[in-house]
Amino acid sequence: MKVYWVLALGWAASVSAQDSSALPREVIDEAVTRYNAPAALRAVGRLTVAADQDIKGDVAVIDGPVTVAGHVGGRLTVINGDLQLIAGATVDSGVLVVGGTLAAPGGDSVRVGGAALVFAQKLRYHLEGERLVVSTETDPIKNWWTRWLHRRDRPNYTDITLTSAHTYNRVEGLPIFVGPSIRRALPWTNGSLSVDALGIVRTENFAEWNKQTFGYRFGADMRGGEDPRLTLALRAYDEVAPVENWQLGDGEVGLASFFFRRDYRDYFERQGASGAVSVVNDARTSLTLSLADEHWYPRAERNPFALIPTDDGWRPNPTLDDGNLRLVALTARIDTRNSETDIWSGWYAIANLEYGNGHISHFGARSPPEAALIPVTPVPGDVNYTRLFLDLRRYNRLAPNAQFNVRAVIAGWLAGDPLPLERRFSVGGPGTIPGFDFRSAGDDAPDVASCSAVPAAPAGRPAECERIILGQAEYRTAFHFGLRMFGRRIENDGAWVVFTDAGRGWLVGPRLGALQYPASTFPNLRTFMTDAGLGVTIDPIGVYVAKALSRPEERPHFVIRVRRTF
Amino acid sequence: MLGAVLGGGAGAQSVPRVEISVPQVVPPDPPAGPQVRGVDVLANGTIRDLMRSGFPARLHYHAELWTASGVFNTLESSRDWDIIARYDPLTKHFRAARVNPENAPERVEMLGDFDHATALDSTLADPYVVPLIPRERSRRYYYVVALDVDVVSLSDLDEVERWLRGELRPAVRGQRNPGGVVGRGIRTLFLRLIGAEKRHYEARTKIFRSG
């Protein structure tokens, strides 16, 4: 028998090789039937039938190539691969090639019984178990899902990014980032290179159009490896940064500012560059070493729009220190929580050790060391310091619907000169000890919340504590409720929360009053601010009532949070 | 008030929910994992309308196996999978697929092609046996399952994801008209406002002793 060929030229010439919809229906059916036949020998990938091999029955292969030198006793079907019949090859019952080519360098020594059909168009298919199923038309779910699955892994893209800074504040209004973002895969490192060149436009300064209206953030990240993954990051920036961002979330600060003209953070401008090397394991544990050279500038508050403005206006943004600093920081993060959003068990810890060295050309005003009348401003000079921040949390599930969680925040000065204002701390208020007002331990009490000398505190009442300690504990029990409202049945899950907090801040130095202690001394526990309260959460909103215990005359405080307390 | 369940009258609409149950172990059969089903989770007028307008629905399941021994419960293992459902306006059929079953990221199991939404609901309510089997015998365990249902724009999926991450964060491909960024961002915010935001359901089993 001679080999003869049938080439589907008409289809191949007119359509893309990837378009299986151009294949004749009967060809598709035949290929699928042959592959799914119970008695067929099925293979995926490269297949070689050696000269001394004798396969009885049908053979069907997808994603070849296939090389035959021996004997196939039935039909040979190759889908989306090339077939080569070399000298001595024998196929008893015909050949069907779909999505590939057929070559027979063996010439007359090749024997094929029956028809030899070849179609260049690929067959679009998927496997359900071992069964081949054809996508005869564009399958929106699978193709869409494939795109969705891989969208995070797109190796290369070029985007224009337009984004907010996730918060709204009294210094910038709403800062907007705009600029190109590029990502390229680096196969030799099993990683990627990402570059962002973002400009910052501050809505509050937009009408004046000056230097303060704009900033920038340029960055390049190179990632490589896989568990652990190594990341190298370089940054250059001119941006407004918060002094403390660990108490409340960005969204909460923004909402409180926008709706109620209450900004719970202080800000400064920093301009400079940094580099960081990180080792990341399992995406939830990391160790980062960073170096930075920055110039810190004080920034004054503006008057951005607030929906429900208070009579007092915006709290002044404190005048912080102005100077050049070089920073070296080591940051470790460990996260063994069962989930980042539905937390029931595990550890979460962040530790940051920072060494700063530089020159302060203008110190911001600080509270006087004793009950003087006006704040004091140190003379310009060199500064170097070492500072630690540790946030340690443990989540414990007691029962299917109950958990008991604890948190400790320990932070402050370790060595060197007094901390710059940009690196100081405070407690008290909705993010830490909600039984007290923001940065206040009471009108006539030593200010163990922000370590200021009331009434001689600097404008804006900055965070002045050089050390803080905070302990939080909560018990949560979940509940499910259902009710009928406006003709609809509504069911949801929520949680009751009972909590207590304790903490304070202090300065480091020779013992002075109730605010300053030597480095090796720990304040008496009786001087701590303590509170307790209860609340109810229906994610993501939580409503709480907190009452100060250490200060009975303090009124209860009503707090709304839009994320977990910790 | 909260905690009170006020029942409806006769013919009350079924409440969307996720259910999880522990099958009885009948020796000599080996223990099987829990059965999870989503009941009427897409039987919502807003969701149906969005699906008919071209927005696929995504059902993300997360199941956990916890031990209940000792003072603190511990998480022994977990599984995640998704079901994607979409309405094809040309054929006027609903289609659904399960993806990432048994932690196989590339595996897609087609659940079917349905000419009625009720048929889709019925298939989604079929029990799915999750391969989460207790490792130890005669220990106290329980299962927890969470289901998140959201409806997303097919063509603006990346923009939606960025919005969800960063409040106001649409992104544009280099070829697109940058002026459309704000329009797409507003559209995405609209999706959230009209009820296309994520719906969350949870269920837990009672504590049981592994066989």
CSV table of C-alpha atoms in Angstrom, one decimal, chain A residues 5-391:
chain,number,residue,atom,x,y,z
A,5,TRP,CA,-1.9,12.4,1.7
A,6,VAL,CA,-4.9,14.6,2.2
A,7,LEU,CA,-4.1,18.2,3.0
A,8,ALA,CA,-6.8,20.5,4.2
A,9,LEU,CA,-5.4,23.4,2.3
A,10,GLY,CA,-8.5,25.4,2.2
A,11,TRP,CA,-8.8,25.7,5.9
A,12,ALA,CA,-5.1,26.0,6.6
A,13,ALA,CA,-4.7,28.9,4.2
A,14,SER,CA,-7.6,30.9,5.4
A,15,VAL,CA,-7.5,30.7,9.2
A,16,SER,CA,-5.1,30.9,12.0
A,17,ALA,CA,-3.5,27.7,13.1
A,18,GLN,CA,-4.8,28.3,16.6
A,19,ASP,CA,-8.4,28.5,15.5
A,20,SER,CA,-9.9,25.0,16.0
A,21,SER,CA,-13.2,26.3,15.0
A,22,ALA,CA,-12.0,26.1,11.4
A,23,LEU,CA,-11.5,22.4,11.6
A,24,PRO,CA,-14.4,20.4,10.1
A,25,ARG,CA,-16.7,19.2,12.7
A,26,GLU,CA,-16.3,15.6,11.6
A,27,VAL,CA,-12.6,15.8,12.0
A,28,ILE,CA,-12.9,17.1,15.5
A,29,ASP,CA,-15.4,14.4,16.4
A,30,GLU,CA,-13.2,11.7,14.9
A,31,ALA,CA,-10.1,12.9,16.7
A,32,VAL,CA,-12.0,13.1,20.0
A,33,THR,CA,-13.6,9.7,19.5
A,34,ARG,CA,-10.3,8.1,18.8
A,35,TYR,CA,-8.6,9.6,21.8
A,36,ASN,CA,-11.4,8.7,24.2
A,37,ALA,CA,-11.8,5.1,22.8
A,38,PRO,CA,-11.6,2.7,25.8
A,39,ALA,CA,-9.1,0.4,24.1
A,40,ALA,CA,-6.8,3.1,22.8
A,41,LEU,CA,-3.3,3.5,24.1
A,42,ARG,CA,-3.3,7.2,25.2
A,43,ALA,CA,-0.2,9.3,25.7
A,44,VAL,CA,0.5,13.0,26.5
A,45,GLY,CA,3.7,14.4,25.2
A,46,ARG,CA,6.6,12.9,23.3
A,47,LEU,CA,6.1,9.3,22.2
A,48,THR,CA,8.5,7.1,20.3
A,49,VAL,CA,7.6,3.6,18.9
A,50,ALA,CA,10.9,1.9,18.4
A,51,ALA,CA,11.6,-0.4,15.5
A,52,ASP,CA,11.2,-3.5,17.5
A,53,GLN,CA,8.0,-2.4,19.2
A,54,ASP,CA,4.7,-3.9,18.2
A,55,ILE,CA,1.6,-2.1,19.6
A,56,LYS,CA,-1.7,-3.8,19.0
A,57,GLY,CA,-4.7,-1.6,18.7
A,58,ASP,CA,-5.1,2.2,18.5
A,59,VAL,CA,-2.7,4.8,19.6
A,60,ALA,CA,-3.7,8.4,20.4
A,61,VAL,CA,-1.3,11.1,21.5
A,62,ILE,CA,-1.8,14.7,22.4
A,63,ASP,CA,0.9,17.4,22.5
A,64,GLY,CA,3.5,15.1,20.8
A,65,PRO,CA,5.9,14.9,18.8
A,66,VAL,CA,5.5,11.2,17.8
A,67,THR,CA,8.1,9.2,16.1
A,68,VAL,CA,7.2,5.7,14.8
A,69,ALA,CA,9.7,3.2,13.6
A,70,GLY,CA,7.8,0.1,14.7
A,71,HIS,CA,4.3,-1.4,14.2
A,72,VAL,CA,1.0,0.1,15.2
A,73,GLY,CA,-1.7,-2.4,14.8
A,74,GLY,CA,-4.7,0.0,14.8
A,75,ARG,CA,-5.2,3.7,14.1
A,76,LEU,CA,-2.6,6.3,14.9
A,77,THR,CA,-3.9,9.7,16.0
A,78,VAL,CA,-1.7,12.7,16.9
A,79,ILE,CA,-3.4,15.8,18.3
A,80,ASN,CA,-1.4,19.1,18.4
A,81,GLY,CA,1.9,17.5,17.6
A,82,ASP,CA,4.0,16.4,14.7
A,83,LEU,CA,4.3,12.8,13.4
A,84,GLN,CA,7.4,11.3,11.9
A,85,LEU,CA,7.2,7.9,10.2
A,86,ILE,CA,10.8,6.6,9.8
A,87,ALA,CA,12.1,3.6,7.8
A,88,GLY,CA,10.2,0.5,8.6
A,89,ALA,CA,7.2,2.2,10.2
A,90,THR,CA,3.9,0.4,9.8
A,91,VAL,CA,0.4,1.7,10.7
A,92,ASP,CA,-2.4,-0.8,9.9
A,93,SER,CA,-5.5,1.4,10.1
A,94,GLY,CA,-4.7,4.9,9.1
A,95,VAL,CA,-3.2,8.1,10.4
A,96,LEU,CA,-4.9,11.2,11.6
A,97,VAL,CA,-2.8,14.3,12.5
A,98,VAL,CA,-4.6,17.4,13.8
A,99,GLY,CA,-2.6,20.5,14.7
A,100,GLY,CA,0.7,19.2,13.3
A,101,THR,CA,2.6,17.9,10.3
A,102,LEU,CA,3.4,14.4,8.9
A,103,ALA,CA,6.8,13.6,7.7
A,104,ALA,CA,7.9,10.2,6.2
A,105,PRO,CA,11.6,10.2,5.7
A,106,GLY,CA,11.5,6.4,5.4
A,107,GLY,CA,10.0,6.7,1.9
A,108,ASP,CA,8.7,3.5,0.4
A,109,SER,CA,9.6,1.5,3.5
A,110,VAL,CA,6.8,3.2,5.4
A,111,ARG,CA,3.5,1.5,5.2
A,112,VAL,CA,0.1,3.1,6.2
A,113,GLY,CA,-3.1,1.2,5.7
A,114,GLY,CA,-6.1,3.3,5.1
A,115,ALA,CA,-6.2,7.1,4.9
A,116,ALA,CA,-3.5,9.5,6.2
A,117,LEU,CA,-5.2,12.8,7.1
A,118,VAL,CA,-3.3,15.9,8.2
A,119,PHE,CA,-4.8,19.1,9.4
A,120,ALA,CA,-2.6,22.0,10.5
A,121,GLN,CA,-5.1,23.7,12.7
A,122,LYS,CA,-4.7,23.2,16.4
A,123,LEU,CA,-7.4,21.6,18.4
A,124,ARG,CA,-8.6,23.5,21.4
A,125,TYR,CA,-9.3,21.1,24.2
A,126,HIS,CA,-9.1,20.4,27.9
A,127,LEU,CA,-8.9,17.3,29.9
A,128,GLU,CA,-11.5,16.1,32.3
A,129,GLY,CA,-9.7,13.4,34.1
A,130,GLU,CA,-8.4,11.3,31.2
A,131,ARG,CA,-11.2,12.3,28.9
A,132,LEU,CA,-10.5,14.8,26.1
A,133,VAL,CA,-13.1,17.5,25.8
A,134,VAL,CA,-13.0,19.9,22.9
A,135,SER,CA,-13.7,23.6,23.2
A,136,THR,CA,-15.3,24.0,19.9
A,137,GLU,CA,-15.9,27.7,20.5
A,138,THR,CA,-14.2,30.1,22.7
A,139,ASP,CA,-14.9,29.0,26.2
A,140,PRO,CA,-15.4,32.1,28.1
A,141,ILE,CA,-15.2,30.5,31.5
A,142,LYS,CA,-12.1,28.6,31.1
A,143,ASN,CA,-10.3,31.2,29.0
A,144,TRP,CA,-11.4,33.9,31.4
A,145,TRP,CA,-10.4,31.8,34.3
A,146,THR,CA,-7.1,31.1,32.8
A,147,ARG,CA,-6.6,34.8,32.4
A,148,TRP,CA,-7.8,35.4,36.0
A,149,LEU,CA,-5.5,32.7,37.3
A,150,HIS,CA,-2.5,34.2,35.6
A,151,ARG,CA,-3.2,37.8,35.9
A,152,ARG,CA,-1.1,38.0,39.1
A,153,ASP,CA,1.7,36.1,37.3
A,154,ARG,CA,1.7,38.2,34.2
A,155,PRO,CA,5.3,38.2,33.5
A,156,ASN,CA,5.5,41.5,31.6
A,157,TYR,CA,3.3,44.5,31.6
A,158,THR,CA,3.4,48.3,31.3
A,159,ASP,CA,0.8,50.2,33.1
A,160,ILE,CA,-0.1,53.7,33.9
A,161,THR,CA,-1.0,53.8,37.6
A,162,LEU,CA,-3.5,56.3,39.0
A,163,THR,CA,-4.1,55.7,42.7
A,164,SER,CA,-4.7,57.4,45.9
A,165,ALA,CA,-2.4,57.1,48.9
A,166,HIS,CA,-5.2,55.3,50.8
A,167,THR,CA,-5.8,58.1,53.2
A,168,TYR,CA,-6.9,61.7,53.6
A,169,ASN,CA,-5.1,64.1,55.9
A,170,ARG,CA,-4.9,67.7,57.0
A,171,VAL,CA,-1.4,68.3,55.4
A,172,GLU,CA,-2.0,67.0,51.9
A,173,GLY,CA,-5.7,66.6,51.5
A,174,LEU,CA,-5.9,63.5,49.2
A,175,PRO,CA,-2.5,62.7,47.7
A,176,ILE,CA,-2.7,61.1,44.3
A,177,PHE,CA,-0.1,59.0,42.7
A,178,VAL,CA,0.2,58.9,38.9
A,179,GLY,CA,2.9,57.5,36.6
A,180,PRO,CA,4.1,54.5,34.7
A,181,SER,CA,4.7,51.0,36.2
A,182,ILE,CA,6.7,48.4,34.4
A,183,ARG,CA,7.3,44.8,35.2
A,184,ARG,CA,9.5,42.4,33.4
A,185,ALA,CA,10.1,38.7,34.2
A,186,LEU,CA,13.6,37.6,34.9
A,187,PRO,CA,13.5,33.8,34.1
A,188,TRP,CA,17.1,33.2,35.2
A,189,THR,CA,16.2,34.3,38.7
A,190,ASN,CA,12.7,32.9,38.7
A,191,GLY,CA,11.6,36.4,39.6
A,192,SER,CA,10.9,39.8,38.2
A,193,LEU,CA,11.9,43.4,37.9
A,194,SER,CA,9.3,46.1,38.7
A,195,VAL,CA,9.9,49.8,38.2
A,196,ASP,CA,7.5,52.6,39.2
A,197,ALA,CA,8.0,56.3,38.5
A,198,LEU,CA,5.1,58.0,40.3
A,199,GLY,CA,4.4,61.6,40.7
A,200,ILE,CA,2.5,62.8,43.8
A,201,VAL,CA,-0.2,65.5,43.4
A,202,ARG,CA,-1.6,66.9,46.6
A,203,THR,CA,-5.1,68.1,46.2
A,204,GLU,CA,-4.9,70.5,49.1
A,205,ASN,CA,-2.1,72.4,47.5
A,206,PHE,CA,-3.5,72.2,43.9
A,207,ALA,CA,-4.8,75.7,43.8
A,208,GLU,CA,-1.5,77.3,44.8
A,209,TRP,CA,0.6,75.2,42.5
A,210,ASN,CA,4.0,75.4,44.2
A,211,LYS,CA,6.7,73.0,45.3
A,212,GLN,CA,4.4,71.7,48.1
A,213,THR,CA,1.9,70.6,45.5
A,214,PHE,CA,4.1,67.9,44.1
A,215,GLY,CA,6.2,65.1,45.2
A,216,TYR,CA,7.5,61.9,43.7
A,217,ARG,CA,8.2,58.2,44.5
A,218,PHE,CA,10.5,56.3,42.2
A,219,GLY,CA,11.2,52.7,42.9
A,220,ALA,CA,12.7,49.6,41.5
A,221,ASP,CA,12.2,46.1,42.9
A,222,MET,CA,14.0,43.0,41.8
A,223,ARG,CA,12.8,39.7,43.1
A,224,GLY,CA,14.3,36.3,42.7
A,225,GLY,CA,14.2,32.8,44.1
A,226,GLU,CA,11.3,30.9,45.5
A,227,ASP,CA,10.8,30.2,49.2
A,228,PRO,CA,12.8,31.9,50.4
A,229,ARG,CA,12.6,34.8,47.9
A,230,LEU,CA,15.2,37.5,47.8
A,231,THR,CA,14.1,41.1,47.1
A,232,LEU,CA,16.2,44.1,46.4
A,233,ALA,CA,14.4,47.4,46.5
A,234,LEU,CA,15.7,50.9,45.6
A,235,ARG,CA,13.7,54.1,46.2
A,236,ALA,CA,13.9,57.8,45.7
A,237,TYR,CA,11.2,59.9,47.2
A,238,ASP,CA,9.8,63.3,48.2
A,239,GLU,CA,6.7,62.5,50.2
A,240,VAL,CA,4.8,63.3,53.3
A,241,ALA,CA,5.0,60.5,55.9
A,242,PRO,CA,3.2,59.9,59.2
A,243,VAL,CA,5.1,59.9,62.5
A,244,GLU,CA,3.1,57.0,63.9
A,245,ASN,CA,1.1,54.7,61.6
A,246,TRP,CA,0.7,51.7,63.9
A,247,GLN,CA,-2.4,52.8,65.9
A,248,LEU,CA,-5.1,53.2,63.3
A,249,GLY,CA,-5.4,52.0,59.7
A,250,ASP,CA,-4.9,54.3,56.8
A,251,GLY,CA,-8.6,54.1,55.9
A,252,GLU,CA,-9.7,54.9,59.4
A,253,VAL,CA,-7.5,58.0,59.6
A,254,GLY,CA,-8.7,59.1,56.3
A,255,LEU,CA,-12.4,58.6,57.1
A,256,ALA,CA,-12.1,60.4,60.5
A,257,SER,CA,-10.3,63.3,58.7
A,258,PHE,CA,-12.8,63.6,55.9
A,259,PHE,CA,-16.0,63.2,57.9
A,260,PHE,CA,-15.1,64.7,61.3
A,261,ARG,CA,-12.0,66.8,60.8
A,262,ARG,CA,-10.1,64.7,63.3
A,263,ASP,CA,-6.7,63.7,62.0
A,264,TYR,CA,-5.1,61.2,64.4
A,265,ARG,CA,-1.6,61.4,63.0
A,266,ASP,CA,1.2,63.9,62.6
A,267,TYR,CA,3.2,64.3,59.5
A,268,PHE,CA,6.5,65.4,58.1
A,269,GLU,CA,8.1,65.6,54.7
A,270,ARG,CA,11.0,63.4,53.9
A,271,GLN,CA,13.1,63.6,50.8
A,272,GLY,CA,15.9,61.1,50.0
A,273,ALA,CA,16.7,57.6,48.8
A,274,SER,CA,16.8,54.2,50.3
A,275,GLY,CA,17.8,50.7,49.5
A,276,ALA,CA,16.6,47.5,51.1
A,277,VAL,CA,17.3,43.8,50.9
A,278,SER,CA,14.6,41.3,52.0
A,279,VAL,CA,14.5,37.6,52.5
A,280,VAL,CA,10.9,36.5,52.3
A,281,ASN,CA,9.7,33.0,53.2
A,282,ASP,CA,6.3,31.7,52.3
A,283,ALA,CA,5.1,35.3,51.7
A,284,ARG,CA,4.4,35.8,55.4
A,285,THR,CA,7.8,35.8,57.1
A,286,SER,CA,10.5,38.3,56.2
A,287,LEU,CA,13.7,39.9,57.2
A,288,THR,CA,14.6,43.2,55.8
A,289,LEU,CA,17.8,45.3,56.0
A,290,SER,CA,17.4,48.9,54.8
A,291,LEU,CA,19.6,51.9,54.4
A,292,ALA,CA,18.3,55.4,53.9
A,293,ASP,CA,19.6,59.0,53.5
A,294,GLU,CA,16.8,61.5,54.1
A,295,HIS,CA,16.1,65.1,54.7
A,296,TRP,CA,13.2,65.7,57.1
A,297,TYR,CA,11.2,68.9,56.8
A,298,PRO,CA,8.3,70.0,59.0
A,299,ARG,CA,5.0,70.6,57.2
A,300,ALA,CA,2.1,72.8,58.4
A,301,GLU,CA,-1.5,71.8,58.3
A,302,ARG,CA,-3.7,73.1,55.6
A,303,ASN,CA,-7.5,73.4,55.6
A,304,PRO,CA,-8.9,70.6,53.5
A,305,PHE,CA,-12.6,70.0,53.2
A,306,ALA,CA,-14.3,68.0,56.0
A,307,LEU,CA,-17.9,66.9,55.8
A,308,ILE,CA,-18.8,67.7,59.4
A,309,PRO,CA,-16.3,70.4,60.5
A,310,THR,CA,-15.7,70.9,64.2
A,311,ASP,CA,-15.7,74.4,65.7
A,312,ASP,CA,-12.0,74.0,66.7
A,313,GLY,CA,-10.8,73.6,63.2
A,314,TRP,CA,-8.0,71.2,62.3
A,315,ARG,CA,-5.5,70.3,65.0
A,316,PRO,CA,-2.2,72.0,64.2
A,317,ASN,CA,0.4,69.7,62.6
A,318,PRO,CA,3.3,70.0,65.1
A,319,THR,CA,6.5,71.6,64.0
A,320,LEU,CA,8.8,68.6,63.9
A,321,ASP,CA,12.6,68.4,63.5
A,322,ASP,CA,14.3,69.6,60.4
A,323,GLY,CA,17.5,67.9,59.5
A,324,ASN,CA,19.5,65.3,57.5
A,325,LEU,CA,19.7,61.7,58.7
A,326,ARG,CA,21.1,58.5,57.6
A,327,LEU,CA,19.1,55.5,58.8
A,328,VAL,CA,19.9,51.8,59.1
A,329,ALA,CA,17.0,49.5,60.0
A,330,LEU,CA,16.5,45.8,60.5
A,331,THR,CA,12.9,44.7,60.3
A,332,ALA,CA,11.6,41.2,61.0
A,333,ARG,CA,8.0,40.0,60.4
A,334,ILE,CA,6.5,36.7,61.4
A,335,ASP,CA,3.0,35.8,60.6
A,336,THR,CA,1.5,32.3,61.4
A,337,ARG,CA,-2.1,33.4,61.5
A,338,ASN,CA,-4.6,31.1,59.9
A,339,SER,CA,-5.8,34.0,57.7
A,340,GLU,CA,-5.1,37.7,57.2
A,341,THR,CA,-8.8,38.6,57.1
A,342,ASP,CA,-10.6,36.0,59.3
A,343,ILE,CA,-8.1,35.6,62.1
A,344,TRP,CA,-8.7,32.9,64.7
A,345,SER,CA,-5.3,31.5,65.6
A,346,GLY,CA,-1.6,32.2,65.3
A,347,TRP,CA,1.2,34.6,66.0
A,348,TYR,CA,1.9,38.0,64.4
A,349,ALA,CA,5.0,39.9,65.2
A,350,ILE,CA,6.8,42.9,63.8
A,351,ALA,CA,10.2,44.0,65.2
A,352,ASN,CA,12.0,47.1,63.9
A,353,LEU,CA,15.5,48.1,65.1
A,354,GLU,CA,16.6,51.5,63.7
A,355,TYR,CA,19.9,53.4,64.1
A,356,GLY,CA,19.8,57.0,63.0
A,357,ASN,CA,22.7,59.4,62.6
A,358,GLY,CA,22.7,62.9,61.3
A,359,HIS,CA,22.4,66.6,61.9
A,360,ILE,CA,19.3,68.5,63.0
A,361,SER,CA,19.4,72.1,61.8
A,362,HIS,CA,16.2,73.1,63.5
A,363,PHE,CA,14.6,71.2,66.4
A,364,GLY,CA,10.8,71.3,66.7
A,365,ALA,CA,9.4,72.6,70.0
A,366,ARG,CA,9.2,70.2,72.9
A,367,SER,CA,7.5,70.4,76.2
A,368,PRO,CA,9.7,71.9,79.0
A,369,PRO,CA,11.2,69.4,81.4
A,370,GLU,CA,9.4,70.9,84.3
A,371,ALA,CA,6.2,72.9,84.7
A,372,ALA,CA,7.5,75.9,82.8
A,373,LEU,CA,5.3,78.2,80.8
A,374,ILE,CA,6.6,77.7,77.2
A,375,PRO,CA,7.9,74.9,75.2
A,376,VAL,CA,11.7,74.6,74.6
A,377,THR,CA,13.6,74.3,71.4
A,378,PRO,CA,17.0,72.6,71.6
A,379,VAL,CA,19.9,74.2,69.7
A,380,PRO,CA,20.9,72.6,66.4
A,381,GLY,CA,23.3,69.8,66.5
A,382,ASP,CA,24.3,66.3,65.6
A,383,VAL,CA,22.2,63.4,66.7
A,384,ASN,CA,22.4,59.7,66.8
A,385,TYR,CA,20.0,57.2,68.3
A,386,THR,CA,19.0,53.6,68.4
A,387,ARG,CA,15.3,52.8,68.6
A,388,LEU,CA,13.2,49.6,68.8
A,389,PHE,CA,9.6,48.9,67.9
A,390,LEU,CA,8.0,45.6,68.7
A,391,ASP,CA,4.4,44.6,68.1
